[in-house]
PDB file of C-alpha atoms and ligand atoms in Angstrom:
ATOM      1  CA  UNK A 522       0.000   0.000   0.000  1.00 93.00           C
ATOM      2  CA  UNK A 523       1.006   3.572  -0.621  1.00 97.00           C
ATOM      3  CA  UNK A 524      -0.040   5.721   2.354  1.00 98.00           C
ATOM      4  CA  UNK A 525       0.606   9.343   3.303  1.00 98.00           C
ATOM      5  CA  UNK A 526       0.648  10.448   6.943  1.00 98.00           C
ATOM      6  CA  UNK A 527       0.006  14.162   7.457  1.00 97.00           C
ATOM      7  CA  UNK A 528       0.193  16.025  10.742  1.00 96.00           C
ATOM      8  CA  UNK A 529       1.431  19.318  12.170  1.00 95.00           C
ATOM      9  CA  UNK A 530       4.861  19.491  13.830  1.00 93.00           C
ATOM     10  CA  UNK A 531       4.668  17.797  17.221  1.00 92.00           C
ATOM     11  CA  UNK A 532       1.623  15.684  16.335  1.00 95.00           C
ATOM     12  CA  UNK A 533       3.476  12.440  17.019  1.00 93.00           C
ATOM     13  CA  UNK A 534       3.873  11.563  13.357  1.00 95.00           C
ATOM     14  CA  UNK A 535       7.283   9.987  13.966  1.00 94.00           C
ATOM     15  CA  UNK A 536       5.956   7.481  16.500  1.00 95.00           C
ATOM     16  CA  UNK A 537       2.928   6.549  14.411  1.00 97.00           C
ATOM     17  CA  UNK A 538       5.023   6.234  11.244  1.00 97.00           C
ATOM     18  CA  UNK A 539       7.392   3.817  12.952  1.00 97.00           C
ATOM     19  CA  UNK A 540       4.511   1.580  13.945  1.00 98.00           C
ATOM     20  CA  UNK A 541       2.790   1.887  10.611  1.00 97.00           C
ATOM     21  CA  UNK A 542       5.809   0.868   8.517  1.00 97.00           C
ATOM     22  CA  UNK A 543       6.201  -2.189  10.680  1.00 97.00           C
ATOM     23  CA  UNK A 544       2.518  -3.026  10.338  1.00 97.00           C
ATOM     24  CA  UNK A 545       2.408  -2.432   6.562  1.00 96.00           C
ATOM     25  CA  UNK A 546       5.908  -3.834   5.976  1.00 96.00           C
ATOM     26  CA  UNK A 547       6.792  -1.126   3.466  1.00 97.00           C
ATOM     27  CA  UNK A 548       9.696   1.355   3.293  1.00 97.00           C
ATOM     28  CA  UNK A 549       9.426   4.564   5.308  1.00 97.00           C
ATOM     29  CA  UNK A 550      10.046   7.679   3.179  1.00 97.00           C
ATOM     30  CA  UNK A 551      10.578  10.654   5.474  1.00 97.00           C
ATOM     31  CA  UNK A 552      11.646  13.789   3.614  1.00 97.00           C
ATOM     32  CA  UNK A 553      12.718  15.398   6.920  1.00 95.00           C
ATOM     33  CA  UNK A 554      15.071  12.435   7.525  1.00 96.00           C
ATOM     34  CA  UNK A 555      16.306  12.440   3.915  1.00 97.00           C
ATOM     35  CA  UNK A 556      17.058  16.155   4.144  1.00 97.00           C
ATOM     36  CA  UNK A 557      18.852  15.819   7.480  1.00 96.00           C
ATOM     37  CA  UNK A 558      20.937  12.954   6.028  1.00 97.00           C
ATOM     38  CA  UNK A 559      21.707  15.069   2.941  1.00 96.00           C
ATOM     39  CA  UNK A 560      22.896  17.911   5.175  1.00 97.00           C
ATOM     40  CA  UNK A 561      25.113  15.550   7.178  1.00 97.00           C
ATOM     41  CA  UNK A 562      26.568  14.124   3.981  1.00 98.00           C
ATOM     42  CA  UNK A 563      27.038  17.582   2.473  1.00 97.00           C
ATOM     43  CA  UNK A 564      25.300  16.695  -0.821  1.00 95.00           C
ATOM     44  CA  UNK A 565      24.099  19.495  -3.159  1.00 93.00           C
ATOM     45  CA  UNK A 566      20.536  18.887  -1.933  1.00 93.00           C
ATOM     46  CA  UNK A 567      21.693  19.223   1.659  1.00 96.00           C
ATOM     47  CA  UNK A 568      23.532  22.440   0.910  1.00 96.00           C
ATOM     48  CA  UNK A 569      20.423  23.826  -0.795  1.00 95.00           C
ATOM     49  CA  UNK A 570      18.140  22.792   2.093  1.00 97.00           C
ATOM     50  CA  UNK A 571      20.132  23.749   5.179  1.00 96.00           C
ATOM     51  CA  UNK A 572      19.230  27.421   5.528  1.00 96.00           C
ATOM     52  CA  UNK A 573      15.534  26.885   4.897  1.00 96.00           C
ATOM     53  CA  UNK A 574      15.322  24.152   7.511  1.00 94.00           C
ATOM     54  CA  UNK A 575      17.213  26.042  10.169  1.00 92.00           C
ATOM     55  CA  UNK A 576      14.769  28.905   9.871  1.00 89.00           C
ATOM     56  CA  UNK A 577      11.669  26.753   9.988  1.00 86.00           C
ATOM     57  CA  UNK A 578      10.854  27.331   6.314  1.00 90.00           C
ATOM     58  CA  UNK A 579       9.945  24.712   3.782  1.00 92.00           C
ATOM     59  CA  UNK A 580      12.677  23.583   1.421  1.00 96.00           C
ATOM     60  CA  UNK A 581      11.917  24.435  -2.250  1.00 96.00           C
ATOM     61  CA  UNK A 582       9.652  21.910  -3.972  1.00 95.00           C
ATOM     62  CA  UNK A 583      12.223  21.152  -6.699  1.00 94.00           C
ATOM     63  CA  UNK A 584      14.838  20.012  -4.145  1.00 95.00           C
ATOM     64  CA  UNK A 585      12.418  17.759  -2.280  1.00 96.00           C
ATOM     65  CA  UNK A 586      10.833  16.401  -5.410  1.00 95.00           C
ATOM     66  CA  UNK A 587      14.156  15.324  -6.924  1.00 93.00           C
ATOM     67  CA  UNK A 588      14.941  13.386  -3.757  1.00 94.00           C
ATOM     68  CA  UNK A 589      11.556  11.714  -3.497  1.00 95.00           C
ATOM     69  CA  UNK A 590      11.444  10.776  -7.177  1.00 94.00           C
ATOM     70  CA  UNK A 591      14.777   9.007  -6.904  1.00 93.00           C
ATOM     71  CA  UNK A 592      13.630   7.142  -3.786  1.00 94.00           C
ATOM     72  CA  UNK A 593      10.232   6.161  -5.195  1.00 93.00           C
ATOM     73  CA  UNK A 594      11.976   4.616  -8.183  1.00 91.00           C
ATOM     74  CA  UNK A 595      14.035   2.196  -6.129  1.00 93.00           C
ATOM     75  CA  UNK A 596      12.866  -1.424  -6.336  1.00 95.00           C
ATOM     76  CA  UNK A 597      11.928  -1.738  -2.649  1.00 96.00           C
ATOM     77  CA  UNK A 598       9.221   0.897  -3.148  1.00 95.00           C
ATOM     78  CA  UNK A 599       7.415  -1.126  -5.774  1.00 91.00           C
ATOM     79  CA  UNK A 600       5.305  -2.857  -3.108  1.00 92.00           C
ATOM     80  CA  UNK A 601       4.309   0.501  -1.647  1.00 96.00           C
ATOM     81  CA  UNK A 602       5.629   2.944   0.923  1.00 97.00           C
ATOM     82  CA  UNK A 603       4.734   5.236   3.759  1.00 98.00           C
ATOM     83  CA  UNK A 604       5.224   8.881   2.859  1.00 98.00           C
ATOM     84  CA  UNK A 605       6.041  11.008   5.892  1.00 97.00           C
ATOM     85  CA  UNK A 606       6.484  14.776   5.553  1.00 96.00           C
ATOM     86  CA  UNK A 607       5.746  14.653   1.833  1.00 97.00           C
ATOM     87  CA  UNK A 608       3.756  16.038   0.082  1.00 98.00           C
ATOM     88  CA  UNK A 609       3.742  19.231   2.120  1.00 96.00           C
ATOM     89  CA  UNK A 610       2.436  21.719  -0.450  1.00 95.00           C
ATOM     90  CA  UNK A 611      -0.277  21.570  -3.091  1.00 96.00           C
ATOM     91  CA  UNK A 612       2.256  21.636  -5.958  1.00 96.00           C
ATOM     92  CA  UNK A 613       4.080  18.705  -4.301  1.00 97.00           C
ATOM     93  CA  UNK A 614       0.810  16.759  -4.112  1.00 97.00           C
ATOM     94  CA  UNK A 615       0.028  17.448  -7.754  1.00 97.00           C
ATOM     95  CA  UNK A 616       3.533  16.478  -8.821  1.00 96.00           C
ATOM     96  CA  UNK A 617       3.310  13.287  -6.773  1.00 97.00           C
ATOM     97  CA  UNK A 618       0.036  12.348  -8.462  1.00 97.00           C
ATOM     98  CA  UNK A 619       1.590  12.912 -11.894  1.00 96.00           C
ATOM     99  CA  UNK A 620       4.694  11.003 -10.979  1.00 94.00           C
ATOM    100  CA  UNK A 621       2.713   8.011  -9.728  1.00 94.00           C
ATOM    101  CA  UNK A 622       0.262   8.107 -12.608  1.00 94.00           C
ATOM    102  CA  UNK A 623       3.089   7.818 -15.136  1.00 92.00           C
ATOM    103  CA  UNK A 624       4.147   4.649 -13.333  1.00 89.00           C
ATOM    104  CA  UNK A 625       0.591   3.281 -13.034  1.00 90.00           C
ATOM    105  CA  UNK A 626       0.727   3.765  -9.274  1.00 91.00           C
ATOM    106  CA  UNK A 627      -1.555   5.617  -6.896  1.00 94.00           C
ATOM    107  CA  UNK A 628      -1.897   6.919  -3.357  1.00 97.00           C
ATOM    108  CA  UNK A 629      -4.183   4.491  -1.534  1.00 97.00           C
ATOM    109  CA  UNK A 630      -5.056   6.760   1.348  1.00 97.00           C
ATOM    110  CA  UNK A 631      -4.064   9.712   3.477  1.00 98.00           C
ATOM    111  CA  UNK A 632      -4.160   9.721   7.276  1.00 98.00           C
ATOM    112  CA  UNK A 633      -4.366  13.077   9.007  1.00 98.00           C
ATOM    113  CA  UNK A 634      -3.166  13.113  12.604  1.00 98.00           C
ATOM    114  CA  UNK A 635      -5.242  15.913  14.132  1.00 97.00           C
ATOM    115  CA  UNK A 636      -3.911  17.701  17.223  1.00 96.00           C
ATOM    116  CA  UNK A 637      -5.015  21.148  18.460  1.00 94.00           C
ATOM    117  CA  UNK A 638      -2.456  23.950  18.304  1.00 91.00           C
ATOM    118  CA  UNK A 639      -2.326  24.481  22.127  1.00 92.00           C
ATOM    119  CA  UNK A 640      -1.401  20.843  22.608  1.00 94.00           C
ATOM    120  CA  UNK A 641       1.353  21.083  19.955  1.00 93.00           C
ATOM    121  CA  UNK A 642       2.899  24.020  21.786  1.00 89.00           C
ATOM    122  CA  UNK A 643       2.653  22.236  25.121  1.00 90.00           C
ATOM    123  CA  UNK A 644       4.442  19.190  23.669  1.00 88.00           C
ATOM    124  CA  UNK A 645       7.120  21.308  21.984  1.00 87.00           C
ATOM    125  CA  UNK A 646       7.996  22.956  25.284  1.00 86.00           C
ATOM    126  CA  UNK A 647       8.419  19.521  26.813  1.00 87.00           C
ATOM    127  CA  UNK A 648      10.962  18.237  24.250  1.00 80.00           C
ATOM    128  CA  UNK A 649      14.165  19.502  22.664  1.00 71.00           C
ATOM    129  CA  UNK A 650      15.374  19.490  19.069  1.00 66.00           C
ATOM    130  CA  UNK A 651      17.625  21.870  17.072  1.00 63.00           C
ATOM    131  CA  UNK A 652      14.713  23.261  15.023  1.00 63.00           C
ATOM    132  CA  UNK A 653      12.386  23.255  18.054  1.00 69.00           C
ATOM    133  CA  UNK A 654      12.964  26.638  19.639  1.00 81.00           C
ATOM    134  CA  UNK A 655       9.660  28.488  20.139  1.00 84.00           C
ATOM    135  CA  UNK A 656      10.202  30.954  17.297  1.00 86.00           C
ATOM    136  CA  UNK A 657      11.153  28.315  14.728  1.00 85.00           C
ATOM    137  CA  UNK A 658       8.407  26.037  15.987  1.00 88.00           C
ATOM    138  CA  UNK A 659       5.759  28.741  15.443  1.00 89.00           C
ATOM    139  CA  UNK A 660       7.024  29.167  11.887  1.00 89.00           C
ATOM    140  CA  UNK A 661       6.736  25.427  11.310  1.00 90.00           C
ATOM    141  CA  UNK A 662       3.160  25.461  12.618  1.00 92.00           C
ATOM    142  CA  UNK A 663       2.369  28.465  10.416  1.00 92.00           C
ATOM    143  CA  UNK A 664       3.812  26.767   7.345  1.00 90.00           C
ATOM    144  CA  UNK A 665       1.719  23.705   8.179  1.00 94.00           C
ATOM    145  CA  UNK A 666      -1.438  25.771   8.445  1.00 94.00           C
ATOM    146  CA  UNK A 667      -0.760  27.846   5.328  1.00 95.00           C
ATOM    147  CA  UNK A 668       0.893  25.376   3.001  1.00 94.00           C
ATOM    148  CA  UNK A 669       0.114  21.858   4.157  1.00 94.00           C
ATOM    149  CA  UNK A 670      -3.449  22.102   5.493  1.00 94.00           C
ATOM    150  CA  UNK A 671      -4.809  22.780   1.956  1.00 95.00           C
ATOM    151  CA  UNK A 672      -3.694  19.263   1.066  1.00 96.00           C
ATOM    152  CA  UNK A 673      -6.326  17.851   3.371  1.00 97.00           C
ATOM    153  CA  UNK A 674      -8.963  19.339   1.118  1.00 96.00           C
ATOM    154  CA  UNK A 675      -7.188  18.079  -1.981  1.00 97.00           C
ATOM    155  CA  UNK A 676      -7.213  14.485  -0.723  1.00 98.00           C
ATOM    156  CA  UNK A 677     -10.653  14.767   0.774  1.00 97.00           C
ATOM    157  CA  UNK A 678     -12.011  15.666  -2.674  1.00 97.00           C
ATOM    158  CA  UNK A 679     -10.334  12.526  -3.996  1.00 96.00           C
ATOM    159  CA  UNK A 680     -12.151  10.561  -1.276  1.00 96.00           C
ATOM    160  CA  UNK A 681      -8.814   9.462   0.199  1.00 97.00           C
ATOM    161  CA  UNK A 682      -8.675  11.303   3.517  1.00 98.00           C
ATOM    162  CA  UNK A 683      -9.135   9.770   6.981  1.00 98.00           C
ATOM    163  CA  UNK A 684      -8.804  12.127   9.956  1.00 98.00           C
ATOM    164  CA  UNK A 685      -7.582  10.493  13.142  1.00 98.00           C
ATOM    165  CA  UNK A 686      -7.708  12.030  16.626  1.00 98.00           C
ATOM    166  CA  UNK A 687      -4.069  12.492  17.687  1.00 97.00           C
ATOM    167  CA  UNK A 688      -4.841  12.868  21.401  1.00 97.00           C
ATOM    168  CA  UNK A 689      -4.357   9.959  23.765  1.00 96.00           C
ATOM    169  CA  UNK A 690      -1.589   7.453  24.249  1.00 96.00           C
ATOM    170  CA  UNK A 691       0.465   6.159  21.349  1.00 97.00           C
ATOM    171  CA  UNK A 692      -1.161   2.682  21.326  1.00 98.00           C
ATOM    172  CA  UNK A 693      -4.630   4.105  21.333  1.00 98.00           C
ATOM    173  CA  UNK A 694      -3.780   6.475  18.481  1.00 98.00           C
ATOM    174  CA  UNK A 695      -2.149   3.703  16.499  1.00 98.00           C
ATOM    175  CA  UNK A 696      -5.356   1.688  16.853  1.00 98.00           C
ATOM    176  CA  UNK A 697      -7.181   4.522  15.102  1.00 98.00           C
ATOM    177  CA  UNK A 698      -4.512   4.805  12.409  1.00 98.00           C
ATOM    178  CA  UNK A 699      -4.712   1.057  11.730  1.00 98.00           C
ATOM    179  CA  UNK A 700      -8.492   1.167  11.443  1.00 97.00           C
ATOM    180  CA  UNK A 701      -8.188   3.978   8.881  1.00 97.00           C
ATOM    181  CA  UNK A 702      -5.604   2.071   6.855  1.00 97.00           C
ATOM    182  CA  UNK A 703      -7.673  -1.124   6.922  1.00 96.00           C
ATOM    183  CA  UNK A 704     -10.538   0.836   5.399  1.00 94.00           C
ATOM    184  CA  UNK A 705      -8.277   2.076   2.592  1.00 93.00           C
ATOM    185  CA  UNK A 706      -7.327  -1.506   1.846  1.00 89.00           C
ATOM    186  CA  UNK A 707     -10.978  -2.430   1.359  1.00 87.00           C
ATOM    187  CA  UNK A 708     -11.821   0.527  -0.855  1.00 81.00           C
ATOM    188  CA  UNK A 709     -12.881  -0.499  -4.341  1.00 69.00           C
ATOM    189  CA  UNK A 710     -10.607   0.569  -7.188  1.00 59.00           C
ATOM    190  CA  UNK A 711      -7.475   0.943  -5.125  1.00 61.00           C
ATOM    191  CA  UNK A 712      -4.114   0.461  -6.849  1.00 50.00           C
ATOM    192  CA  UNK A 713      -2.735  -3.004  -7.486  1.00 48.00           C
ATOM    193  CA  UNK A 714       0.120  -2.807  -4.982  1.00 48.00           C
ATOM    194  CA  UNK A 715      -0.190  -4.223  -1.516  1.00 50.00           C
TER     195      UNK A 715
HETATM  196  P1  LIG B1354       8.140  17.918  11.189  1.00 71.60           P
HETATM  197  O1  LIG B1354       7.181  16.995  10.555  1.00 71.60           O
HETATM  198  O2  LIG B1354       8.246  17.750  12.665  1.00 71.60           O
HETATM  199  O3  LIG B1354       7.965  19.347  10.742  1.00 71.60           O
HETATM  200  P2  LIG B1354      10.200  16.886   9.409  1.00 71.60           P
HETATM  201  O4  LIG B1354      11.323  16.064   9.875  1.00 71.60           O
HETATM  202  O5  LIG B1354       9.148  16.249   8.589  1.00 71.60           O
HETATM  203  O6  LIG B1354       9.613  17.565  10.717  1.00 71.60           O
HETATM  204  O7  LIG B1354      10.764  18.129   8.573  1.00 71.60           O
HETATM  205  C1  LIG B1354      11.769  18.973   9.077  1.00 71.60           C
HETATM  206  C2  LIG B1354      12.008  20.128   8.106  1.00 71.60           C
HETATM  207  O8  LIG B1354      12.440  19.627   6.820  1.00 71.60           O
HETATM  208  C3  LIG B1354      10.787  20.964   7.761  1.00 71.60           C
HETATM  209  O9  LIG B1354      10.546  21.958   8.728  1.00 71.60           O
HETATM  210  C4  LIG B1354      11.162  21.529   6.395  1.00 71.60           C
HETATM  211  O10 LIG B1354      12.054  22.619   6.500  1.00 71.60           O
HETATM  212  C5  LIG B1354      11.912  20.393   5.745  1.00 71.60           C
HETATM  213  N1  LIG B1354      11.019  19.515   4.929  1.00 71.60           N
HETATM  214  C6  LIG B1354      10.696  18.225   5.184  1.00 71.60           C
HETATM  215  N2  LIG B1354       9.876  17.730   4.251  1.00 71.60           N
HETATM  216  C7  LIG B1354       9.651  18.739   3.362  1.00 71.60           C
HETATM  217  C8  LIG B1354       8.870  18.870   2.170  1.00 71.60           C
HETATM  218  N3  LIG B1354       8.111  17.854   1.717  1.00 71.60           N
HETATM  219  N4  LIG B1354       8.875  20.067   1.537  1.00 71.60           N
HETATM  220  C9  LIG B1354       9.606  21.093   1.982  1.00 71.60           C
HETATM  221  N5  LIG B1354      10.346  21.049   3.094  1.00 71.60           N
HETATM  222  C10 LIG B1354      10.393  19.888   3.782  1.00 71.60           C
END
């Protein structure tokens, strides 16, 4: 299956993705991770991305898209994948659809992890990461609300969106995620991959 997990920064996407890749037994494609690895390795993509990331801005679509395209074309992704942190803008979503269509592939479903803003801020204050200082974090929330939230509408119109309550403990939330994914699997007309 080819699934997208969408959620604002601090929603617990990382934890749920880990469980979901194990459950689905597909590769985990996290653009945040790919970008951080590219920065560590000093690749041209990493060099292009570094400044944007450090300031809480999105990396340009072209940079991210080149990375994802390469990854989606590797043989292990033929059975499906979990997309985490991508697509993050409407153009990225449209480009992903085109890219998959040309390869007779499709997105089977999109899970939105919904968490209220006040809770995201509370969680951010309780953890520590380089791009997690309050100012950068607010920018990441703003870019989610302005640039990523419109995707929910895009996928909802395609009948592919399942919104999951992201409050509660991780097991409980994963139960909801799994239920959503099981429904995608039963949907008529879904792509041929598992
Ligand atoms: P989070 O989901 O907590 O925001 P990620 O690890 O997914 O964290 O992303 C970290 C940063 O990497 C983002 O704030 C952004 O700068 C960059 N990034 C990741 N994925 C994308 C993408 N699809 N498009 C543009 N920028 C991205």
